[in-house]
PDB file of C-alpha atoms in Angstrom:
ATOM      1  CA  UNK N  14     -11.888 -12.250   4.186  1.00  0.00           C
ATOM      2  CA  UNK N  15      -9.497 -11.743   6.820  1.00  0.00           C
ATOM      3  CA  UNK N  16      -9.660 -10.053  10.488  1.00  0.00           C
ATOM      4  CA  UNK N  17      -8.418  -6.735   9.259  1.00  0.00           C
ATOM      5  CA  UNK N  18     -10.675  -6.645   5.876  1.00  0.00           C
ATOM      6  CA  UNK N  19     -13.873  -7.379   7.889  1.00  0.00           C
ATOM      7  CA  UNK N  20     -12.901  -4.793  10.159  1.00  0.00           C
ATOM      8  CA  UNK N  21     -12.283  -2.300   7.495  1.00  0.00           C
ATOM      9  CA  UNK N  22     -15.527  -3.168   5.991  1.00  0.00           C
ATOM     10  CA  UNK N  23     -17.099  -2.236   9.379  1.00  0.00           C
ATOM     11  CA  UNK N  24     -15.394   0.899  10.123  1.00  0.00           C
ATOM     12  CA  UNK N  25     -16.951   2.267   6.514  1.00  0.00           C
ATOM     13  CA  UNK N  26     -20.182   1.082   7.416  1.00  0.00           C
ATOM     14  CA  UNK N  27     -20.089   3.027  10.307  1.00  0.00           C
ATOM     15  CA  UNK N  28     -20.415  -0.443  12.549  1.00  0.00           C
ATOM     16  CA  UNK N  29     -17.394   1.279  14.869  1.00  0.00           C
ATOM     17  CA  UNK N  30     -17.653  -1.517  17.580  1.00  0.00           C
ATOM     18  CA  UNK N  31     -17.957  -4.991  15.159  1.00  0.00           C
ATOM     19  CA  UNK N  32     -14.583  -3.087  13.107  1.00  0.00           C
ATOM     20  CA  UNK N  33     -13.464  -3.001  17.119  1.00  0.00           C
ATOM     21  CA  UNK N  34     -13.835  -6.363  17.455  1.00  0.00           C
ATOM     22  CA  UNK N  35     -12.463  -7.383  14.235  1.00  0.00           C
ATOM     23  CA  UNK N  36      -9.339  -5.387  14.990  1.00  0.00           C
ATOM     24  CA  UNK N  37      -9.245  -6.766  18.260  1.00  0.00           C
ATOM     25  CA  UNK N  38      -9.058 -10.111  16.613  1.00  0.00           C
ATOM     26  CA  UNK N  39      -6.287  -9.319  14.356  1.00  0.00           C
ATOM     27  CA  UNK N  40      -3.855  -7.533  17.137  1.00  0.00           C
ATOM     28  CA  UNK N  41      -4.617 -10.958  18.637  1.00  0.00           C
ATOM     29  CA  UNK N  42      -3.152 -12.844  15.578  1.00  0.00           C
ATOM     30  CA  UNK N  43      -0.591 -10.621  14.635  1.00  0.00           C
ATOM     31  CA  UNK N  44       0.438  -8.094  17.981  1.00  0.00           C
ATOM     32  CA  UNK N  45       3.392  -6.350  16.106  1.00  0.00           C
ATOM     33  CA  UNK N  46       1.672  -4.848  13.127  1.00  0.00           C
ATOM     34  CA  UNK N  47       1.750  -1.506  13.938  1.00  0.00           C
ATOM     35  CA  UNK N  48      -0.959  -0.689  11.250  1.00  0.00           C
ATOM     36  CA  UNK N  49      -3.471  -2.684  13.241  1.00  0.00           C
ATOM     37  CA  UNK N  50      -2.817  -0.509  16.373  1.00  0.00           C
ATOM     38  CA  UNK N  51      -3.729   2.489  14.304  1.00  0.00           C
ATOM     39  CA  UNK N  52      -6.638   1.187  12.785  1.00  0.00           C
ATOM     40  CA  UNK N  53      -8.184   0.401  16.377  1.00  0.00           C
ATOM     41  CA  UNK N  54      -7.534   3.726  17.142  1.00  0.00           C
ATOM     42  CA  UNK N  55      -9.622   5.105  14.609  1.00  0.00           C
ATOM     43  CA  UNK N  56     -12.646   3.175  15.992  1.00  0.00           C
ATOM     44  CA  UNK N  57     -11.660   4.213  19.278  1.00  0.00           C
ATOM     45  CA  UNK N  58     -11.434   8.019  18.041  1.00  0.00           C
ATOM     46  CA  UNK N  59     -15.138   7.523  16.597  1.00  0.00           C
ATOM     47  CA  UNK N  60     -16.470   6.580  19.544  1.00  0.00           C
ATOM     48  CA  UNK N  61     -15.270   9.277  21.730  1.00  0.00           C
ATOM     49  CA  UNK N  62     -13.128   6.939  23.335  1.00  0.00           C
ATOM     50  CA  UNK N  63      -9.725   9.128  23.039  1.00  0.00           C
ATOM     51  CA  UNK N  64      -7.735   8.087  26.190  1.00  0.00           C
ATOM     52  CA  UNK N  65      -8.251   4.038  24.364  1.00  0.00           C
ATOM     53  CA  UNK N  66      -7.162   5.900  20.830  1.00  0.00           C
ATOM     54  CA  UNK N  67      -4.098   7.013  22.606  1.00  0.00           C
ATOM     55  CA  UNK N  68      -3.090   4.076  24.247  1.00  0.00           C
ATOM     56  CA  UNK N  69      -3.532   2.406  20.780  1.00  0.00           C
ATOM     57  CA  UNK N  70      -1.412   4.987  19.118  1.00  0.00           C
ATOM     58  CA  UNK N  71       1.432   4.970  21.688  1.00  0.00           C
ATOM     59  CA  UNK N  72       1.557   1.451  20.952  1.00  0.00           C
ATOM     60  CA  UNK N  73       1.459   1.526  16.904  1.00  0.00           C
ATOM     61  CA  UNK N  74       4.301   4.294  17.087  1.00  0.00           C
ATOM     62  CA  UNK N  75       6.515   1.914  19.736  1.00  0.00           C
ATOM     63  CA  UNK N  76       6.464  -0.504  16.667  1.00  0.00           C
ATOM     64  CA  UNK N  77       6.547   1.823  14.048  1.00  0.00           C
ATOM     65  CA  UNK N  78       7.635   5.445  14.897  1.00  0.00           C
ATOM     66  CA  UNK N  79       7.378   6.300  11.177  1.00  0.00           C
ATOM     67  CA  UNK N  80       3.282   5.690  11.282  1.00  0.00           C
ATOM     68  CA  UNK N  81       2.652   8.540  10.429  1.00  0.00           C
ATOM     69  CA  UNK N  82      -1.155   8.409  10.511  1.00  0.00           C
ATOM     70  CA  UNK N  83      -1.053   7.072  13.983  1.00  0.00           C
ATOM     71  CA  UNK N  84       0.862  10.248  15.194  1.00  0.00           C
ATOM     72  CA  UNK N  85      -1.514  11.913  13.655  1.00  0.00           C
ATOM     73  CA  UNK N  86      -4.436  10.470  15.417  1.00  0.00           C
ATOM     74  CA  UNK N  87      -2.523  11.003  18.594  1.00  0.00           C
ATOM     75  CA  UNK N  88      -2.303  14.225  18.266  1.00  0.00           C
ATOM     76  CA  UNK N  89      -5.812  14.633  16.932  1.00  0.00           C
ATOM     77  CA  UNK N  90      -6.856  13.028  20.511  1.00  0.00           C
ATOM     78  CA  UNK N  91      -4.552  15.363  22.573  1.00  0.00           C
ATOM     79  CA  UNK N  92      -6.534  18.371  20.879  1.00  0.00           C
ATOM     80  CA  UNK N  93      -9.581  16.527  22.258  1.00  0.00           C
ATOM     81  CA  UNK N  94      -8.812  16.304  25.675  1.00  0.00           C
ATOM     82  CA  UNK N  95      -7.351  19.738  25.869  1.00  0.00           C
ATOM     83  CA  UNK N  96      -3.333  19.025  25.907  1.00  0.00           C
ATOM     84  CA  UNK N  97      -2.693  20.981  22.727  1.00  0.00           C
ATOM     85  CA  UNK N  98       1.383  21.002  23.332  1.00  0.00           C
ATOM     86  CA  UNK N  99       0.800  17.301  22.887  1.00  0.00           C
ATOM     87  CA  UNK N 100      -1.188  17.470  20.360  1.00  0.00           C
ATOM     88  CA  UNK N 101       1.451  20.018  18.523  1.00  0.00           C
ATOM     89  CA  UNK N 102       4.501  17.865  19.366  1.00  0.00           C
ATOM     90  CA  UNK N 103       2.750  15.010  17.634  1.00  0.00           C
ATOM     91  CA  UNK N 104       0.914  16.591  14.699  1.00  0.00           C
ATOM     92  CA  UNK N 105       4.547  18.520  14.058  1.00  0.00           C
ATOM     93  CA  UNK N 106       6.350  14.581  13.911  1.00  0.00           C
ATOM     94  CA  UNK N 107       3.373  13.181  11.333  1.00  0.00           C
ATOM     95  CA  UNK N 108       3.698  16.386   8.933  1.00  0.00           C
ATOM     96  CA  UNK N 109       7.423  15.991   9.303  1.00  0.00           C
ATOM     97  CA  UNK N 110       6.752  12.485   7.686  1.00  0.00           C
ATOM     98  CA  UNK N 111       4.325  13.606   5.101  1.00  0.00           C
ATOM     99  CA  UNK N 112       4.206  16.876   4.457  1.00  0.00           C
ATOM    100  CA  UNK N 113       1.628  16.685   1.113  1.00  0.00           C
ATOM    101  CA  UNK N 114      -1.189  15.267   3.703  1.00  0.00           C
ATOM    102  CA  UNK N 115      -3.989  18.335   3.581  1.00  0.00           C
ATOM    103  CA  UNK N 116      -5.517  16.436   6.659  1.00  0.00           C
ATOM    104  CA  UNK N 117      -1.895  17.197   8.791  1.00  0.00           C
ATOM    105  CA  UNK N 118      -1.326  20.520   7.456  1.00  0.00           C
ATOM    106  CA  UNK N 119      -4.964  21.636   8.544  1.00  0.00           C
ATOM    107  CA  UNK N 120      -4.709  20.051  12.121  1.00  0.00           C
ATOM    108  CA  UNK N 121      -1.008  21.824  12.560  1.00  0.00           C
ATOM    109  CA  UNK N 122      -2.874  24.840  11.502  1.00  0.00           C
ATOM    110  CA  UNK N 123      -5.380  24.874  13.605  1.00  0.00           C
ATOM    111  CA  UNK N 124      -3.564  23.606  17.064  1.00  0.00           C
ATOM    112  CA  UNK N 125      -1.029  26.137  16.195  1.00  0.00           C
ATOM    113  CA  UNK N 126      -3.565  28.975  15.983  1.00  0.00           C
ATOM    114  CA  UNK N 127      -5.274  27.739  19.334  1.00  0.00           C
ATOM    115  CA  UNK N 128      -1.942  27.780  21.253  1.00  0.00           C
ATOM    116  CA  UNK N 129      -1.075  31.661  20.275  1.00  0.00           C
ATOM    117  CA  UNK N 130      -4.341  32.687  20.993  1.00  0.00           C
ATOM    118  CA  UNK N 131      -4.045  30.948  24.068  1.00  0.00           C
ATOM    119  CA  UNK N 132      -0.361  32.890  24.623  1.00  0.00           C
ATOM    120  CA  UNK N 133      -2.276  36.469  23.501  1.00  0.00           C
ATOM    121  CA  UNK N 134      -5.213  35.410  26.016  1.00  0.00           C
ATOM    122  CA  UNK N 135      -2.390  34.722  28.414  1.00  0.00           C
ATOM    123  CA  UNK N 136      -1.061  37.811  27.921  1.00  0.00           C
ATOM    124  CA  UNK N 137      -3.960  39.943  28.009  1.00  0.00           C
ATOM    125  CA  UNK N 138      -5.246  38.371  31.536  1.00  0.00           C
ATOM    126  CA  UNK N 139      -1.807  39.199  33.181  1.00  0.00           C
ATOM    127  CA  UNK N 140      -1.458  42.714  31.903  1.00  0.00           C
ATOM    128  CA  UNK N 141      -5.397  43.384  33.575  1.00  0.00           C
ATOM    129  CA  UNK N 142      -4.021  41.698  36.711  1.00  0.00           C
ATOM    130  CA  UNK N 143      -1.160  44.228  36.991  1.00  0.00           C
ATOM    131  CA  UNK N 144      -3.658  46.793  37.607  1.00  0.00           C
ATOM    132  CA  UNK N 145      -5.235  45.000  40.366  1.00  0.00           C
ATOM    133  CA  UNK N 146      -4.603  45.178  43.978  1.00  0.00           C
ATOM    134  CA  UNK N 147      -3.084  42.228  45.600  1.00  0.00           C
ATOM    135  CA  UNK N 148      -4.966  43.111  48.359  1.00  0.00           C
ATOM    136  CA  UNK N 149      -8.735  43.564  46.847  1.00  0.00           C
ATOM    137  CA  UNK N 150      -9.460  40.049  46.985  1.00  0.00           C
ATOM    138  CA  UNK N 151     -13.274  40.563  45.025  1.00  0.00           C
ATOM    139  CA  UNK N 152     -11.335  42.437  42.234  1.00  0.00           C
ATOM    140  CA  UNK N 153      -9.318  39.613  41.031  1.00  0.00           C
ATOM    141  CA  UNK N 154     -11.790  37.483  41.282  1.00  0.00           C
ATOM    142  CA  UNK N 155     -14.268  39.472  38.869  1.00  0.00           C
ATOM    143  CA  UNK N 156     -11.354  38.234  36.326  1.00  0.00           C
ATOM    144  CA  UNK N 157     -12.121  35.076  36.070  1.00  0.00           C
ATOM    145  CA  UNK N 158     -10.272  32.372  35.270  1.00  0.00           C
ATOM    146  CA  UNK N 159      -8.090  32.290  32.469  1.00  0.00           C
ATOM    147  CA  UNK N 160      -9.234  29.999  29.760  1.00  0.00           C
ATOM    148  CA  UNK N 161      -8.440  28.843  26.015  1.00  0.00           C
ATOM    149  CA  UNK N 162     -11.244  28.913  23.818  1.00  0.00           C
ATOM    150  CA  UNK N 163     -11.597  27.337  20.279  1.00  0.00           C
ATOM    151  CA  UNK N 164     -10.496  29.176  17.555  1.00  0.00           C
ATOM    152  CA  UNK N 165     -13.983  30.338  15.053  1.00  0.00           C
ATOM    153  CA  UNK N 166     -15.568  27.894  13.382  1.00  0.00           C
ATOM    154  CA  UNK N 167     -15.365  29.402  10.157  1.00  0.00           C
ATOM    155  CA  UNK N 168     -18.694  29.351   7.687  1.00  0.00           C
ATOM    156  CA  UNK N 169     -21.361  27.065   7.715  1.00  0.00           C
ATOM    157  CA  UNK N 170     -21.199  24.164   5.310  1.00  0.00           C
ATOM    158  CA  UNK N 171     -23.695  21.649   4.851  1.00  0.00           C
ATOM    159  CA  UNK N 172     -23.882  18.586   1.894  1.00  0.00           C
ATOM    160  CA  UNK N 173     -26.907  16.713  -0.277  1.00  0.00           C
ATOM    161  CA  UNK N 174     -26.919  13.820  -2.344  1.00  0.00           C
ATOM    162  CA  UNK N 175     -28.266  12.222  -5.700  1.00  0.00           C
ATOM    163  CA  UNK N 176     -27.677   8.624  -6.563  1.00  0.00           C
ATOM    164  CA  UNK N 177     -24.914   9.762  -8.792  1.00  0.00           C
ATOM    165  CA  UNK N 178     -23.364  13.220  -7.417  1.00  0.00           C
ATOM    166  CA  UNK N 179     -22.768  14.887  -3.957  1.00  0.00           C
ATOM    167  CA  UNK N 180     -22.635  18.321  -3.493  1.00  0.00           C
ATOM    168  CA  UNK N 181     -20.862  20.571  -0.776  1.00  0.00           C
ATOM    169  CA  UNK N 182     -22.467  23.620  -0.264  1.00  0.00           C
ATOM    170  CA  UNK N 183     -20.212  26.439   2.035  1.00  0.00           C
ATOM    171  CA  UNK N 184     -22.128  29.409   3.228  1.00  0.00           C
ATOM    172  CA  UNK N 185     -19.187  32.564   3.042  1.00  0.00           C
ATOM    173  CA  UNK N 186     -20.648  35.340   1.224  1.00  0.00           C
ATOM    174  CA  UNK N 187     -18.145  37.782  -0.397  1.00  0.00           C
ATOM    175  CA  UNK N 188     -15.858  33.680  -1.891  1.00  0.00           C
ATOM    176  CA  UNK N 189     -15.225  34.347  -5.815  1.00  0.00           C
ATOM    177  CA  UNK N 190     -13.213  32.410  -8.135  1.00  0.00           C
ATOM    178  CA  UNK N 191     -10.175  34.614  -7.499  1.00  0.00           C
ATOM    179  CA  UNK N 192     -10.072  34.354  -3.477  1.00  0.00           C
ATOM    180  CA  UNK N 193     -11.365  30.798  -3.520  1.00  0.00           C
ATOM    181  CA  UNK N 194      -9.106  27.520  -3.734  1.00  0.00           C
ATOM    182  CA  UNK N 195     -10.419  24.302  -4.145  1.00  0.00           C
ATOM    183  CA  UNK N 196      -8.683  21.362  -5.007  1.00  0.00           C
ATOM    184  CA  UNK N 197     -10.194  17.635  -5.328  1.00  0.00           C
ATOM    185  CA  UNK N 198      -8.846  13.989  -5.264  1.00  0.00           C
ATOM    186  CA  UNK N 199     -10.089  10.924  -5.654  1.00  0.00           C
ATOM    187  CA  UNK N 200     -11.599  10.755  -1.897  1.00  0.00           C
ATOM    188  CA  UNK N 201     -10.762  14.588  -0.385  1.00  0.00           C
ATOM    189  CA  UNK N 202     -11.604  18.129  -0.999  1.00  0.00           C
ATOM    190  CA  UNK N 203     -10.369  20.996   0.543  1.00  0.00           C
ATOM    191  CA  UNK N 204     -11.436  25.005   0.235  1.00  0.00           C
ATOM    192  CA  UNK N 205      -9.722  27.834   1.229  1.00  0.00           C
ATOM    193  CA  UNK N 206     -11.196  31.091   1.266  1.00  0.00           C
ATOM    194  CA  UNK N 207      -8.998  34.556   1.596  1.00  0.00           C
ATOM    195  CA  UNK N 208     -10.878  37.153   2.630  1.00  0.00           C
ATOM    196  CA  UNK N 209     -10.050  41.063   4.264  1.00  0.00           C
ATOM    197  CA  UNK N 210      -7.814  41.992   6.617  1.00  0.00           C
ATOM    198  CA  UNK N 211      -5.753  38.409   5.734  1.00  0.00           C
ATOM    199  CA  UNK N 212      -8.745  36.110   7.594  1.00  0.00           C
ATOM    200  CA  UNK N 213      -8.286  32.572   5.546  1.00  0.00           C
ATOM    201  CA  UNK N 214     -10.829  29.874   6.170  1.00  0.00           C
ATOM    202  CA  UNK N 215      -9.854  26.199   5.298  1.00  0.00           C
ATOM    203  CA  UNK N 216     -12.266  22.571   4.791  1.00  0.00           C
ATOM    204  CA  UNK N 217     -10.719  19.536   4.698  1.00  0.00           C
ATOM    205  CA  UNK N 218     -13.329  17.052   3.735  1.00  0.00           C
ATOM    206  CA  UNK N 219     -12.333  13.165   3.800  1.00  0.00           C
ATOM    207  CA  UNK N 220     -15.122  11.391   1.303  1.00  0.00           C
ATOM    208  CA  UNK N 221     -17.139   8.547   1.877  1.00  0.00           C
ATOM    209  CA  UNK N 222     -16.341   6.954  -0.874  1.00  0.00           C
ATOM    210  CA  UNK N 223     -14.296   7.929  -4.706  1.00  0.00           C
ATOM    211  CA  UNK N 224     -15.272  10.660  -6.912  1.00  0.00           C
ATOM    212  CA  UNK N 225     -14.639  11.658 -10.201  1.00  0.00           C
ATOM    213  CA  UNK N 226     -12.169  15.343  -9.727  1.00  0.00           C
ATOM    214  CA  UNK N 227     -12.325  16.084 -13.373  1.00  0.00           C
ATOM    215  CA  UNK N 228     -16.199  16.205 -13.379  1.00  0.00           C
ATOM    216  CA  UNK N 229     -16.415  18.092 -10.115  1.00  0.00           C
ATOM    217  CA  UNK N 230     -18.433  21.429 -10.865  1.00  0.00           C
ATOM    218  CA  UNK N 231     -17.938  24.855  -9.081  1.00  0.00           C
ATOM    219  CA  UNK N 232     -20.735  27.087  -8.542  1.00  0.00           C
ATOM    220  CA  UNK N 233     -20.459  30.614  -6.846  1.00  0.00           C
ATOM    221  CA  UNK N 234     -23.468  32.402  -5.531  1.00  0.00           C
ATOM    222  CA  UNK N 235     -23.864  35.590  -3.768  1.00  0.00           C
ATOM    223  CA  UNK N 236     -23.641  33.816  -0.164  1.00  0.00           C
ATOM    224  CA  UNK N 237     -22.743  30.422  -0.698  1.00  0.00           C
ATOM    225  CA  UNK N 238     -20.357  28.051  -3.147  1.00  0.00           C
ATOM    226  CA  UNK N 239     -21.715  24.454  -4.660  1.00  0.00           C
ATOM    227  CA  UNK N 240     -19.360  21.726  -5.356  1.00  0.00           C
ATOM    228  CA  UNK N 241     -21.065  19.203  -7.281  1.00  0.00           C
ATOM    229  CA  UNK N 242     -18.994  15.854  -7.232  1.00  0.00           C
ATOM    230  CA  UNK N 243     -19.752  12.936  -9.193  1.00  0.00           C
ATOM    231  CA  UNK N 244     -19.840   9.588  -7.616  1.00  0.00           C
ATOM    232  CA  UNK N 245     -17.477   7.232  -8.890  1.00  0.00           C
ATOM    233  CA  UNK N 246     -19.418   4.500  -8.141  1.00  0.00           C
ATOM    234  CA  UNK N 247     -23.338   5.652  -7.706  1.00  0.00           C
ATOM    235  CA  UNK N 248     -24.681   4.619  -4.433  1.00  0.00           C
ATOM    236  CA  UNK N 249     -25.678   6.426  -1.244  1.00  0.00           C
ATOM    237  CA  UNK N 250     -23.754   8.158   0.712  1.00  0.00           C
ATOM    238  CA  UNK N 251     -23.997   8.085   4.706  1.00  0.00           C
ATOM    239  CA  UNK N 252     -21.178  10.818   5.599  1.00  0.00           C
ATOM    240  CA  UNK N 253     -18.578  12.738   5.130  1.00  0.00           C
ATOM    241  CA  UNK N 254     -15.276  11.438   7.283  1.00  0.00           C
ATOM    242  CA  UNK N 255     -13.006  13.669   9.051  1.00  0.00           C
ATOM    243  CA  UNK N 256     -13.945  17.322   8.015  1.00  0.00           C
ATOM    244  CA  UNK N 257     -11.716  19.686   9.380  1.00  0.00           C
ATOM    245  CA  UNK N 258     -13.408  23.415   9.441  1.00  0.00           C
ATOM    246  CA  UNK N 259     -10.245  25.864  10.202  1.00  0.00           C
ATOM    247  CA  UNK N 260     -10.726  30.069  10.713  1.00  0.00           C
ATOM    248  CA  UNK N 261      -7.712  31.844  10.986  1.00  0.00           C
ATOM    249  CA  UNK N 262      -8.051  35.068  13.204  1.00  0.00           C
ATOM    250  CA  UNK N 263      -6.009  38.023  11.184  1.00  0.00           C
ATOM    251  CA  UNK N 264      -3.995  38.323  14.000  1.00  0.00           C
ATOM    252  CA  UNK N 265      -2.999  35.003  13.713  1.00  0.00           C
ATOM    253  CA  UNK N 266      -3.095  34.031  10.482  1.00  0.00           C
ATOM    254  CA  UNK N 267       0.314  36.221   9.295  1.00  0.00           C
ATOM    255  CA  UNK N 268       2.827  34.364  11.957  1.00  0.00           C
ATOM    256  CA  UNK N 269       1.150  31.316  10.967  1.00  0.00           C
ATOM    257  CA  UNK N 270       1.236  31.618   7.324  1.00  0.00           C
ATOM    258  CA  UNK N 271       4.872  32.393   7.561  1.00  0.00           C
ATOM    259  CA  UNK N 272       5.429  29.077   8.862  1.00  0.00           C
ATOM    260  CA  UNK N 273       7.139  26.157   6.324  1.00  0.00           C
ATOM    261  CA  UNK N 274       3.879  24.015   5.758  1.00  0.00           C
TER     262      UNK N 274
END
């Protein structure tokens, strides 16, 4: 087993710094593969370690500016560290490049969203600031300082395990069958849920490992919906990768939806 395979072998078990050094060990062997870059940056990005992921990333894309998923990552670490035009600019260039990737759509989405709520924050802080003096010092400052919060988590969502099936349970009272989507692959599931006044809440789930789609089973209950996946290979589970939770204010969720995704 080479560098690489070890190293992917880690990074599923969760072993983030031995698939570090095993990446390490192939960018050593082989420093123009601009996969390897990415892959580093993935074990960088699951450390917390997001000024290393981009560094990584920059690199992969020098090589390769068609990676696609090491845009992505880049601009998945720009949304960490708070430079969400970055994070746009590079999310924008990896759904350019693959536009059927749930996981890019959902991140444009969401960066999107937090930018004009930003502007309508933005907007809202200078139009009380008119109204205040220039001159009463104490009055501006009661107006704090302008900041840009996180868009709304969206519901709760929580998952269990048998041997042979995982289930997904979201907690969104008022989901049915006809303002629910859910669609499931091999290794991802993602719901959307449309509810009043145009609010639409999205999960992305990455899965540990395969599943069977065609024996998934959909449950709804008064306040929660049950996805019950079977395993394609029976085994435990330790987590789910990448989920994405997305809440679309209503406010925000028209200009957005108008968008080409």
């Amino acid at each position: 087993m080479g560098a690489v395979e070890e190293g992917n072998s880690h990074f599923v078990d969760g072993d983030y710094l031995a698939a570090l050094t095993k990446y390490d060990e192939a960018i050593s062997e082989n420093p123009t593969n601009s996969s390897y870059y990415a892959k580093r940056a993935a074990c960088h990005m699951a450390l917390d370690a997001y000024t290393d992921a981009i560094e990584d990333c920059t690199k992969a894309i020098k090589l390769d500016d068609k990676n696609a998923l090491a845009l992505w990552r880049k601009g998945v670490c720009y949304f960490h560290v708070g430079e969400l035009h970055s994070a746009k600019d590079h999310l924008e260039k990896a759904y350019d490049l693959n536009s059927e990737n749930r996981r890019f759509r959902t991140w444009l989405r969401k960066v999107e969203a937090e930018l004009v709520e930003g502007e309508i924050l933005v907007g809202e802080k200078r139009d009380r600031q008119s109204t205040v003096s220039s001159g009463s010092a104490a009055a501006e400052a009661d107006l704090g300082p302008i900041s840009l919060p996180l868009v709304s988590k969206g519901p709760k969502y929580s998952h269990y395990q048998s041997h042979t099936h995982v289930t997904l349970e979201v907690l969104q009272p008022g989901a049915t069958p006809e303002n629910t989507r859910i669609d499931t692959s091999t290794k991802e599931v993602n719901v959307a849920i449309t509810l009043g006044e145009g609010r639409e809440f999205n999960i992305d789930v990455d899965l540990w490992d395969a599943i069977v789609p065609e024996a998934s089973k959909v449950s709804y209950g008064a306040k929660k919906i049950e996805i019950k996946m079977q395993k394609a290979r029976p085994g435990r589970w330790y987590v789910f990768l990448n989920l994405v939770a997305v809440s679309l204010p209503p406010n925000l969720y028209t200009s957005i939806a108008s968008a080409s995704f």
